[in-house]
Amino acid sequence: MLLGILKETAPGETRVALLPESLKSLVAQGIAVSVEPGAGLAAGASDQAYAEAGATIAADRASLLATADILPVVNAPDAADQARLKPGSVVIGFLKPLDAPHALDTAIARPATLFSMELVPRISRAQSMDALSSMATVAGYKAVIAAADRIPRLFPMLMTAAGTIPPARVFVIGAGVAGLQAIATARRLGAVVEAYDVRAAAGEQVRSLGAKFLDVDLGGISTEGGGGYAAELTEEALDRGRDLITRTAAHSDVIVTTAQVPGRPAPRLIRQAAVEAMRPGSVVVDLAAPAGGNCELTKPGVEQKIGGVTLLAPLNLPAEVPVHASQLYARNILNFLALILKKGELTVDLADEVLAGACVAHNGKPVNPRVAKLLEPANAPANLLTDAQRR
Ligand code: NAD
């Protein structure tokens, strides 16, 4: 059984799927590990460190693709790489099966067994494999750090002999995993934090972090879409949120916005007027940029100046924290691998709800019903973003 660790090729990607420290339990099971030269360099892991952990360094990428039985990855391999996969091999990673299902056609036809980390069911048993949450945590932290680095002010309140500096005011929109980490980070830096989410349940979590939860009367409509996620709202309900956001923006130095509805473009919540109402030097970080963005001015992947306000729309913040993002991701991957590797043998049991939920395709056939539907020729989604925007 050969497990391959590839060097990620997506522009700007610095993470690696497994680190040297991840290999102990795999090697102990008798699994051979082979690493593409330089795979972990950007995440601080040298070829030598992998070798010391028991891996061999592959001659080249093509031979690794052709011989590996299991390939944990961060991003989906491109079509040329997919065409080289060993038939029957298993690929696990952020494969974007709901955004771009047909980008996986070649791998499905090899056939390779594909597992998508985005599709791991968010149930208690699978929490340790929840890579979306791991990466959202990193992104929420880094969004606040990026904003603190940009604003021409200090975050904490300072009382000095030269006078008192008031704390920065941070407004977080969407108090899910990324939003809560943004709140916690901004609080640690001493900011005064307000937050808004359509899910009333988020209020308690926001307050427990020492931030103020802003309530909007949405007329009693249901805002929970199942599984703890938000539902898609009507334009009228969205407008009430937009009004609150415009009012709050006027006294905020930083907005970190994270609102998303699974499988839908991100809700447009921040009007141009809200950005224009902010003080010069203020910063908006739109973490929903990969799904189109929460701000109507957002251009995914592009940094803009709107008057005196900086609008950031990063597409891959976890790649700016490659060591810890890789460490968390590798742990999620290892926990997932434990479901398909028993004493060094590969066993794909699709009766397991976690495996069935995460499985894009097995033996040449789609497995997850949402993906299967999208792969029917008539149902290919209009991609949320172009490839250029995705980068
Ligand atoms: P997400 O990335 O889909 O959305 C981020 C936040 O945006 C959510 O809190 C959502 O309510 C909010 N939002 C959506 N539309 C909005 C709007 N119009 N206005 C304001 N806010 C809006 O969500 P997420 O961060 O991945 O997770 C959301 C929920 O799932 C949370 O309750 C979280 O605790 C839960 N969760 C559960 C598990 C698990 O059980 N294993 C794992 C992760 C997250």
CSV table of C-alpha atoms and ligand atoms in Angstrom, one decimal:
chain,number,residue,atom,x,y,z
A,1,MET,CA,0.0,0.0,0.0
A,2,LEU,CA,1.6,3.2,-1.2
A,3,LEU,CA,0.4,6.7,0.1
A,4,GLY,CA,1.6,9.6,-2.0
A,5,ILE,CA,2.0,13.2,-0.8
A,6,LEU,CA,1.9,15.7,-3.7
A,7,LYS,CA,3.2,19.2,-4.0
A,8,GLU,CA,0.2,21.4,-4.4
A,9,THR,CA,0.1,23.2,-7.8
A,10,ALA,CA,-2.7,25.7,-7.4
A,11,PRO,CA,-1.3,29.3,-7.6
A,12,GLY,CA,-0.6,30.7,-4.1
A,13,GLU,CA,-1.2,27.3,-2.4
A,14,THR,CA,1.3,26.7,0.4
A,15,ARG,CA,-0.4,24.0,2.4
A,16,VAL,CA,0.5,20.3,2.2
A,17,ALA,CA,-1.9,17.4,2.9
A,18,LEU,CA,0.3,15.6,5.4
A,19,LEU,CA,3.3,16.7,7.4
A,20,PRO,CA,6.2,14.6,8.6
A,21,GLU,CA,4.7,14.4,12.0
A,22,SER,CA,1.6,12.8,10.5
A,23,LEU,CA,3.4,9.8,9.2
A,24,LYS,CA,4.1,7.8,12.4
A,25,SER,CA,0.8,6.0,12.6
A,26,LEU,CA,0.8,5.3,8.8
A,27,VAL,CA,4.3,3.9,8.8
A,28,ALA,CA,3.5,1.8,11.9
A,29,GLN,CA,0.7,0.1,9.9
A,30,GLY,CA,3.2,-0.9,7.2
A,31,ILE,CA,2.0,1.7,4.7
A,32,ALA,CA,4.8,3.0,2.4
A,33,VAL,CA,4.8,6.8,2.1
A,34,SER,CA,6.3,8.6,-0.9
A,35,VAL,CA,6.6,12.4,-1.1
A,36,GLU,CA,7.0,14.6,-4.2
A,37,PRO,CA,10.2,16.6,-3.9
A,38,GLY,CA,9.5,19.9,-2.2
A,39,ALA,CA,5.9,19.0,-1.3
A,40,GLY,CA,6.1,20.4,2.3
A,41,LEU,CA,8.7,23.2,1.8
A,42,ALA,CA,6.2,26.1,1.9
A,43,ALA,CA,4.7,24.7,5.1
A,44,GLY,CA,8.1,24.3,6.8
A,45,ALA,CA,8.6,20.6,6.1
A,46,SER,CA,11.7,19.7,4.2
A,47,ASP,CA,12.2,16.5,2.2
A,48,GLN,CA,14.7,15.4,4.8
A,49,ALA,CA,12.1,15.7,7.6
A,50,TYR,CA,9.8,13.5,5.6
A,51,ALA,CA,12.6,11.0,5.0
A,52,GLU,CA,13.5,11.0,8.7
A,53,ALA,CA,9.8,10.3,9.4
A,54,GLY,CA,10.0,7.2,7.3
A,55,ALA,CA,9.0,8.4,3.8
A,56,THR,CA,10.9,8.0,0.5
A,57,ILE,CA,11.2,10.9,-1.8
A,58,ALA,CA,9.6,10.2,-5.2
A,59,ALA,CA,11.7,10.5,-8.4
A,60,ASP,CA,9.0,12.8,-9.8
A,61,ARG,CA,5.3,13.7,-9.7
A,62,ALA,CA,4.3,11.5,-12.7
A,63,SER,CA,5.7,8.3,-11.1
A,64,LEU,CA,4.1,9.1,-7.8
A,65,LEU,CA,0.7,9.7,-9.4
A,66,ALA,CA,1.0,6.4,-11.3
A,67,THR,CA,1.9,4.3,-8.3
A,68,ALA,CA,0.1,5.7,-5.3
A,69,ASP,CA,-2.9,3.8,-3.9
A,70,ILE,CA,-3.9,6.7,-1.7
A,71,LEU,CA,-3.4,10.4,-2.4
A,72,PRO,CA,-4.4,12.9,0.3
A,73,VAL,CA,-4.4,16.3,-1.3
A,74,VAL,CA,-5.4,19.9,-0.4
A,75,ASN,CA,-6.8,20.8,-3.8
A,76,ALA,CA,-8.1,18.6,-6.6
A,77,PRO,CA,-5.4,17.5,-9.0
A,78,ASP,CA,-5.9,18.9,-12.5
A,79,ALA,CA,-7.1,16.8,-15.5
A,80,ALA,CA,-3.6,16.0,-16.6
A,81,ASP,CA,-2.7,14.6,-13.2
A,82,GLN,CA,-6.1,12.8,-13.0
A,83,ALA,CA,-5.3,11.0,-16.2
A,84,ARG,CA,-2.1,9.6,-14.6
A,85,LEU,CA,-3.8,8.2,-11.5
A,86,LYS,CA,-3.5,4.5,-10.8
A,87,PRO,CA,-6.9,2.9,-11.5
A,88,GLY,CA,-8.6,2.1,-8.2
A,89,SER,CA,-6.6,4.6,-6.2
A,90,VAL,CA,-8.2,6.9,-3.6
A,91,VAL,CA,-8.0,10.7,-3.7
A,92,ILE,CA,-9.0,12.7,-0.6
A,93,GLY,CA,-9.1,16.5,-0.4
A,94,PHE,CA,-11.0,19.7,-1.1
A,95,LEU,CA,-12.2,18.5,-4.5
A,96,LYS,CA,-15.0,21.2,-5.0
A,97,PRO,CA,-17.5,18.6,-6.2
A,98,LEU,CA,-20.4,21.0,-5.8
A,99,ASP,CA,-18.7,24.0,-7.5
A,100,ALA,CA,-17.1,22.2,-10.4
A,101,PRO,CA,-18.2,18.6,-10.5
A,102,HIS,CA,-17.1,18.1,-14.1
A,103,ALA,CA,-13.5,19.1,-13.3
A,104,LEU,CA,-13.4,15.6,-11.7
A,105,ASP,CA,-14.6,13.7,-14.7
A,106,THR,CA,-11.2,12.3,-15.7
A,107,ALA,CA,-10.5,10.9,-12.2
A,108,ILE,CA,-14.0,9.4,-12.0
A,109,ALA,CA,-13.4,7.6,-15.3
A,110,ARG,CA,-10.0,6.1,-14.3
A,111,PRO,CA,-11.8,5.0,-12.1
A,112,ALA,CA,-10.4,6.6,-8.9
A,113,THR,CA,-12.4,6.7,-5.6
A,114,LEU,CA,-12.8,10.3,-4.7
A,115,PHE,CA,-13.6,11.7,-1.2
A,116,SER,CA,-14.3,15.3,-0.7
A,117,MET,CA,-13.5,17.0,2.6
A,118,GLU,CA,-16.2,19.5,1.9
A,119,LEU,CA,-18.8,16.8,2.0
A,120,VAL,CA,-17.8,15.1,5.3
A,121,PRO,CA,-21.1,15.2,7.2
A,122,ARG,CA,-21.1,17.6,10.1
A,123,ILE,CA,-22.1,15.1,12.7
A,124,SER,CA,-20.4,14.6,16.1
A,125,ARG,CA,-18.5,11.5,15.0
A,126,ALA,CA,-16.9,13.3,12.1
A,127,GLN,CA,-16.0,16.5,14.0
A,128,SER,CA,-12.3,15.5,14.0
A,129,MET,CA,-12.4,15.3,10.2
A,130,ASP,CA,-14.2,18.6,9.7
A,131,ALA,CA,-11.6,20.4,7.5
A,132,LEU,CA,-14.0,23.2,6.6
A,133,SER,CA,-14.2,24.2,10.2
A,134,SER,CA,-10.4,23.9,10.6
A,135,MET,CA,-9.7,26.2,7.7
A,136,ALA,CA,-12.6,28.6,8.6
A,137,THR,CA,-10.9,28.9,12.1
A,138,VAL,CA,-7.6,29.8,10.5
A,139,ALA,CA,-9.3,32.3,8.0
A,140,GLY,CA,-11.3,34.0,10.8
A,141,TYR,CA,-8.1,34.6,12.8
A,142,LYS,CA,-6.0,35.8,9.8
A,143,ALA,CA,-8.8,38.1,8.6
A,144,VAL,CA,-8.6,40.1,11.8
A,145,ILE,CA,-4.8,40.1,11.8
A,146,ALA,CA,-4.8,41.4,8.2
A,147,ALA,CA,-7.3,44.1,9.1
A,148,ALA,CA,-5.3,45.1,12.3
A,149,ASP,CA,-2.2,45.3,10.1
A,150,ARG,CA,-4.0,47.7,7.6
A,151,ILE,CA,-5.9,50.1,9.8
A,152,PRO,CA,-4.1,53.3,10.7
A,153,ARG,CA,-5.1,52.8,14.3
A,154,LEU,CA,-4.4,50.6,17.3
A,155,PHE,CA,-6.7,47.8,18.3
A,156,PRO,CA,-6.6,48.0,22.1
A,157,MET,CA,-7.6,50.8,24.3
A,158,LEU,CA,-4.4,52.4,25.7
A,159,MET,CA,-4.2,54.8,28.6
A,160,THR,CA,-0.8,56.4,28.5
A,161,ALA,CA,0.8,59.6,29.8
A,162,ALA,CA,0.3,61.0,26.3
A,163,GLY,CA,-3.4,60.4,26.5
A,164,THR,CA,-6.0,57.8,26.0
A,165,ILE,CA,-6.4,55.8,22.7
A,166,PRO,CA,-9.9,54.4,22.3
A,167,PRO,CA,-10.2,50.7,21.2
A,168,ALA,CA,-10.9,49.8,17.6
A,169,ARG,CA,-14.5,48.9,16.7
A,170,VAL,CA,-14.8,45.6,14.8
A,171,PHE,CA,-18.1,44.4,13.2
A,172,VAL,CA,-18.3,40.7,12.4
A,173,ILE,CA,-21.1,39.6,10.0
A,174,GLY,CA,-21.9,35.9,10.2
A,175,ALA,CA,-21.1,34.2,13.5
A,176,GLY,CA,-20.4,30.7,12.3
A,177,VAL,CA,-17.0,29.0,12.6
A,178,ALA,CA,-14.9,31.8,10.9
A,179,GLY,CA,-16.9,34.6,12.4
A,180,LEU,CA,-16.6,33.3,16.0
A,181,GLN,CA,-12.8,33.0,15.6
A,182,ALA,CA,-12.7,36.5,14.1
A,183,ILE,CA,-14.6,37.7,17.2
A,184,ALA,CA,-12.3,35.9,19.6
A,185,THR,CA,-9.2,37.2,17.8
A,186,ALA,CA,-10.4,40.8,17.7
A,187,ARG,CA,-11.4,40.6,21.4
A,188,ARG,CA,-7.9,39.2,22.3
A,189,LEU,CA,-6.4,42.3,20.5
A,190,GLY,CA,-8.6,44.5,22.7
A,191,ALA,CA,-11.2,45.7,20.1
A,192,VAL,CA,-14.8,46.4,20.9
A,193,VAL,CA,-16.7,43.8,18.8
A,194,GLU,CA,-20.3,43.7,17.5
A,195,ALA,CA,-21.7,40.8,15.5
A,196,TYR,CA,-24.7,40.0,13.4
A,197,ASP,CA,-26.1,36.6,12.3
A,198,VAL,CA,-29.5,35.6,11.1
A,199,ARG,CA,-29.4,32.5,13.3
A,200,ALA,CA,-30.6,33.5,16.8
A,201,ALA,CA,-28.7,30.6,18.2
A,202,ALA,CA,-25.4,32.4,17.3
A,203,GLY,CA,-26.3,35.2,19.8
A,204,GLU,CA,-25.3,33.2,22.9
A,205,GLN,CA,-22.0,32.2,21.4
A,206,VAL,CA,-21.2,35.8,20.4
A,207,ARG,CA,-22.0,37.1,23.9
A,208,SER,CA,-19.9,34.4,25.5
A,209,LEU,CA,-16.9,35.8,23.6
A,210,GLY,CA,-17.5,39.2,25.1
A,211,ALA,CA,-19.0,40.8,21.9
A,212,LYS,CA,-22.4,42.4,21.4
A,213,PHE,CA,-25.0,40.6,19.4
A,214,LEU,CA,-27.0,42.8,17.1
A,215,ASP,CA,-30.6,41.5,16.6
A,216,VAL,CA,-32.8,42.2,13.7
A,217,ASP,CA,-36.5,41.7,13.7
A,218,LEU,CA,-37.0,39.5,10.6
A,219,GLY,CA,-40.7,39.1,11.3
A,220,GLY,CA,-40.5,35.6,12.8
A,221,ILE,CA,-39.4,33.9,9.6
A,222,SER,CA,-37.3,30.7,9.8
A,223,THR,CA,-33.7,31.4,9.4
A,224,GLU,CA,-32.3,27.9,10.1
A,225,GLY,CA,-31.8,25.8,7.0
A,226,GLY,CA,-31.0,22.5,8.8
A,227,GLY,CA,-27.7,21.1,10.1
A,228,GLY,CA,-27.0,24.3,12.0
A,229,TYR,CA,-26.7,26.3,8.7
A,230,ALA,CA,-28.6,29.4,7.7
A,231,ALA,CA,-31.5,29.3,5.3
A,232,GLU,CA,-31.6,31.5,2.2
A,233,LEU,CA,-33.6,34.6,3.1
A,234,THR,CA,-36.1,36.6,1.1
A,235,GLU,CA,-35.0,40.0,-0.3
A,236,GLU,CA,-37.2,41.7,2.3
A,237,ALA,CA,-35.5,39.9,5.2
A,238,LEU,CA,-32.1,40.5,3.6
A,239,ASP,CA,-32.9,44.2,3.4
A,240,ARG,CA,-33.5,44.4,7.1
A,241,GLY,CA,-30.0,43.0,7.7
A,242,ARG,CA,-28.6,45.4,5.1
A,243,ASP,CA,-30.1,48.3,6.9
A,244,LEU,CA,-28.6,47.2,10.2
A,245,ILE,CA,-25.2,46.7,8.5
A,246,THR,CA,-25.3,50.1,6.9
A,247,ARG,CA,-26.0,51.7,10.3
A,248,THR,CA,-23.3,49.7,12.1
A,249,ALA,CA,-20.7,50.2,9.4
A,250,ALA,CA,-20.7,54.0,10.0
A,251,HIS,CA,-19.1,53.5,13.4
A,252,SER,CA,-16.9,50.5,12.6
A,253,ASP,CA,-13.2,50.6,11.9
A,254,VAL,CA,-13.1,47.0,10.6
A,255,ILE,CA,-15.8,44.7,9.1
A,256,VAL,CA,-15.1,41.0,8.8
A,257,THR,CA,-17.9,39.4,6.9
A,258,THR,CA,-18.3,35.6,6.6
A,259,ALA,CA,-22.0,35.0,5.8
A,260,GLN,CA,-22.7,32.0,3.7
A,261,VAL,CA,-25.6,29.7,2.8
A,262,PRO,CA,-24.4,26.2,1.7
A,263,GLY,CA,-24.7,25.5,-2.0
A,264,ARG,CA,-25.7,29.1,-2.8
A,265,PRO,CA,-23.9,32.3,-3.8
A,266,ALA,CA,-23.0,34.3,-0.7
A,267,PRO,CA,-25.8,36.8,0.3
A,268,ARG,CA,-25.0,40.3,-0.8
A,269,LEU,CA,-25.4,42.1,2.6
A,270,ILE,CA,-23.0,45.1,2.5
A,271,ARG,CA,-24.2,47.9,0.2
A,272,GLN,CA,-21.9,50.4,-1.4
A,273,ALA,CA,-23.4,53.0,0.8
A,274,ALA,CA,-22.3,51.1,3.9
A,275,VAL,CA,-18.7,51.0,2.7
A,276,GLU,CA,-18.8,54.7,1.8
A,277,ALA,CA,-20.1,55.5,5.3
A,278,MET,CA,-17.0,54.1,6.9
A,279,ARG,CA,-14.2,56.3,8.1
A,280,PRO,CA,-11.1,56.8,5.9
A,281,GLY,CA,-8.6,54.1,6.8
A,282,SER,CA,-11.3,51.5,7.6
A,283,VAL,CA,-10.9,47.9,6.3
A,284,VAL,CA,-13.5,45.4,5.1
A,285,VAL,CA,-12.4,41.8,4.9
A,286,ASP,CA,-14.9,39.7,2.8
A,287,LEU,CA,-14.3,36.1,3.7
A,288,ALA,CA,-17.3,35.1,1.6
A,289,ALA,CA,-15.3,36.1,-1.5
A,290,PRO,CA,-14.9,32.5,-2.7
A,291,ALA,CA,-18.7,32.3,-3.0
A,292,GLY,CA,-18.9,35.7,-4.7
A,293,GLY,CA,-18.7,37.9,-1.6
A,294,ASN,CA,-21.0,39.6,0.9
A,295,CYS,CA,-20.2,43.1,-0.2
A,296,GLU,CA,-21.8,44.3,-3.5
A,297,LEU,CA,-18.4,45.9,-4.4
A,298,THR,CA,-16.3,42.8,-3.8
A,299,LYS,CA,-14.2,41.4,-6.6
A,300,PRO,CA,-13.1,38.0,-5.5
A,301,GLY,CA,-9.3,37.8,-5.1
A,302,VAL,CA,-8.9,41.6,-5.7
A,303,GLU,CA,-7.8,44.2,-3.1
A,304,GLN,CA,-9.6,47.5,-3.7
A,305,LYS,CA,-9.6,51.1,-2.3
A,306,ILE,CA,-13.2,52.5,-2.2
A,307,GLY,CA,-12.7,56.1,-1.2
A,308,GLY,CA,-10.5,55.8,1.9
A,309,VAL,CA,-11.7,52.3,2.7
A,310,THR,CA,-9.7,49.1,1.9
A,311,LEU,CA,-11.8,46.2,0.7
A,312,LEU,CA,-10.0,42.8,0.9
A,313,ALA,CA,-11.5,39.7,-0.8
A,314,PRO,CA,-9.0,36.9,-0.1
A,315,LEU,CA,-9.7,33.5,-1.7
A,316,ASN,CA,-7.3,31.4,0.3
A,317,LEU,CA,-6.4,32.9,3.7
A,318,PRO,CA,-5.4,29.5,5.2
A,319,ALA,CA,-2.6,29.4,2.7
A,320,GLU,CA,-1.1,32.5,4.5
A,321,VAL,CA,-0.8,30.4,7.6
A,322,PRO,CA,0.7,27.3,6.0
A,323,VAL,CA,2.3,25.6,9.0
A,324,HIS,CA,-0.7,25.5,11.3
A,325,ALA,CA,-3.3,25.3,8.5
A,326,SER,CA,-1.4,22.2,7.2
A,327,GLN,CA,-1.1,20.8,10.7
A,328,LEU,CA,-4.9,21.1,11.3
A,329,TYR,CA,-5.7,19.8,7.8
A,330,ALA,CA,-3.3,16.9,8.2
A,331,ARG,CA,-5.0,15.8,11.4
A,332,ASN,CA,-8.4,16.0,9.7
A,333,ILE,CA,-7.0,13.8,6.9
A,334,LEU,CA,-5.4,11.3,9.3
A,335,ASN,CA,-8.7,10.9,11.1
A,336,PHE,CA,-10.5,10.4,7.8
A,337,LEU,CA,-7.8,7.9,6.7
A,338,ALA,CA,-8.5,5.9,9.8
A,339,LEU,CA,-12.0,5.1,8.4
A,340,ILE,CA,-10.6,3.5,5.2
A,341,LEU,CA,-7.3,2.0,6.4
A,342,LYS,CA,-7.6,-1.0,8.7
A,343,LYS,CA,-4.2,-2.5,9.7
A,344,GLY,CA,-2.6,-1.1,6.6
A,345,GLU,CA,-5.3,-2.5,4.2
A,346,LEU,CA,-7.6,-0.3,2.2
A,347,THR,CA,-11.3,-0.9,2.9
A,348,VAL,CA,-13.9,1.4,1.5
A,349,ASP,CA,-17.2,0.6,3.3
A,350,LEU,CA,-19.9,2.9,1.9
A,351,ALA,CA,-22.3,1.6,4.5
A,352,ASP,CA,-20.5,4.1,6.8
A,353,GLU,CA,-22.5,7.3,6.6
A,354,VAL,CA,-19.3,9.5,6.8
A,355,LEU,CA,-17.7,7.7,3.9
A,356,ALA,CA,-20.9,7.6,1.9
A,357,GLY,CA,-21.5,11.3,2.5
A,358,ALA,CA,-18.0,12.3,1.5
A,359,CYS,CA,-17.7,10.0,-1.4
A,360,VAL,CA,-17.9,11.8,-4.8
A,361,ALA,CA,-17.4,8.6,-6.8
A,362,HIS,CA,-16.4,5.0,-6.5
A,363,ASN,CA,-15.9,2.4,-9.2
A,364,GLY,CA,-16.6,5.0,-11.8
A,365,LYS,CA,-20.0,6.0,-10.5
A,366,PRO,CA,-21.1,9.0,-8.5
A,367,VAL,CA,-22.0,8.2,-4.9
A,368,ASN,CA,-23.1,11.4,-3.0
A,369,PRO,CA,-26.6,12.1,-4.3
A,370,ARG,CA,-26.0,15.9,-4.6
A,371,VAL,CA,-22.9,15.3,-6.7
A,372,ALA,CA,-24.6,12.6,-8.7
A,373,LYS,CA,-27.4,15.0,-9.6
A,374,LEU,CA,-24.9,17.7,-10.7
A,375,LEU,CA,-23.0,15.2,-12.8
A,376,GLU,CA,-26.1,14.5,-14.9
A,377,PRO,CA,-25.4,16.3,-18.1
A,378,ALA,CA,-28.4,18.7,-17.9
A,379,ASN,CA,-27.6,19.8,-14.3
A,380,ALA,CA,-24.1,21.1,-14.4
A,381,PRO,CA,-24.1,24.2,-12.1
A,382,ALA,CA,-23.3,27.6,-13.4
A,383,ASN,CA,-20.0,27.9,-11.5
A,384,LEU,CA,-20.1,30.5,-8.8
A,385,LEU,CA,-16.7,31.8,-9.9
A,386,THR,CA,-14.5,31.7,-13.0
A,387,ASP,CA,-11.2,29.9,-12.7
A,388,ALA,CA,-9.4,33.2,-12.7
A,389,GLN,CA,-11.5,34.4,-9.8
A,390,ARG,CA,-11.0,31.2,-7.9
A,391,ARG,CA,-7.2,31.9,-7.9
B,1,NAD,P1,-21.3,29.1,7.0
B,1,NAD,O1,-19.9,29.2,6.5
B,1,NAD,O2,-22.2,28.4,6.0
B,1,NAD,O3,-21.9,30.5,7.3
B,1,NAD,C1,-21.3,31.4,8.1
B,1,NAD,C2,-22.4,32.2,8.9
B,1,NAD,O4,-23.1,33.0,8.1
B,1,NAD,C3,-23.4,31.2,9.6
B,1,NAD,O5,-23.4,31.4,11.0
B,1,NAD,C4,-24.7,31.7,9.0
B,1,NAD,O6,-25.8,31.6,9.9
B,1,NAD,C5,-24.4,33.1,8.6
B,1,NAD,N1,-25.3,33.7,7.6
B,1,NAD,C6,-25.8,33.2,6.5
B,1,NAD,N2,-26.7,34.1,5.9
B,1,NAD,C7,-26.6,35.2,6.6
B,1,NAD,C8,-27.3,36.5,6.5
B,1,NAD,N3,-28.1,36.8,5.4
B,1,NAD,N4,-27.0,37.4,7.4
B,1,NAD,C9,-26.1,37.2,8.4
B,1,NAD,N5,-25.6,36.0,8.6
B,1,NAD,C10,-25.8,35.0,7.7
B,1,NAD,O7,-21.4,28.3,8.4
B,1,NAD,P2,-20.3,27.6,9.2
B,1,NAD,O8,-19.5,28.6,9.9
B,1,NAD,O9,-19.7,26.5,8.4
B,1,NAD,O10,-21.2,26.8,10.3
B,1,NAD,C11,-22.5,27.3,10.6
B,1,NAD,C12,-23.2,26.4,11.7
B,1,NAD,O11,-22.8,25.0,11.6
B,1,NAD,C13,-22.8,26.8,13.1
B,1,NAD,O12,-24.0,26.7,13.9
B,1,NAD,C14,-21.8,25.8,13.5
B,1,NAD,O13,-21.7,25.7,14.9
B,1,NAD,C15,-22.3,24.6,12.9
B,1,NAD,N6,-21.3,23.6,12.7
B,1,NAD,C16,-21.5,22.3,13.2
B,1,NAD,C17,-20.4,21.4,13.1
B,1,NAD,C18,-20.6,20.0,13.5
B,1,NAD,O14,-21.6,19.7,14.1
B,1,NAD,N7,-19.7,19.1,13.3
B,1,NAD,C19,-19.3,21.7,12.4
B,1,NAD,C20,-19.1,23.0,12.0
B,1,NAD,C21,-20.1,24.0,12.1
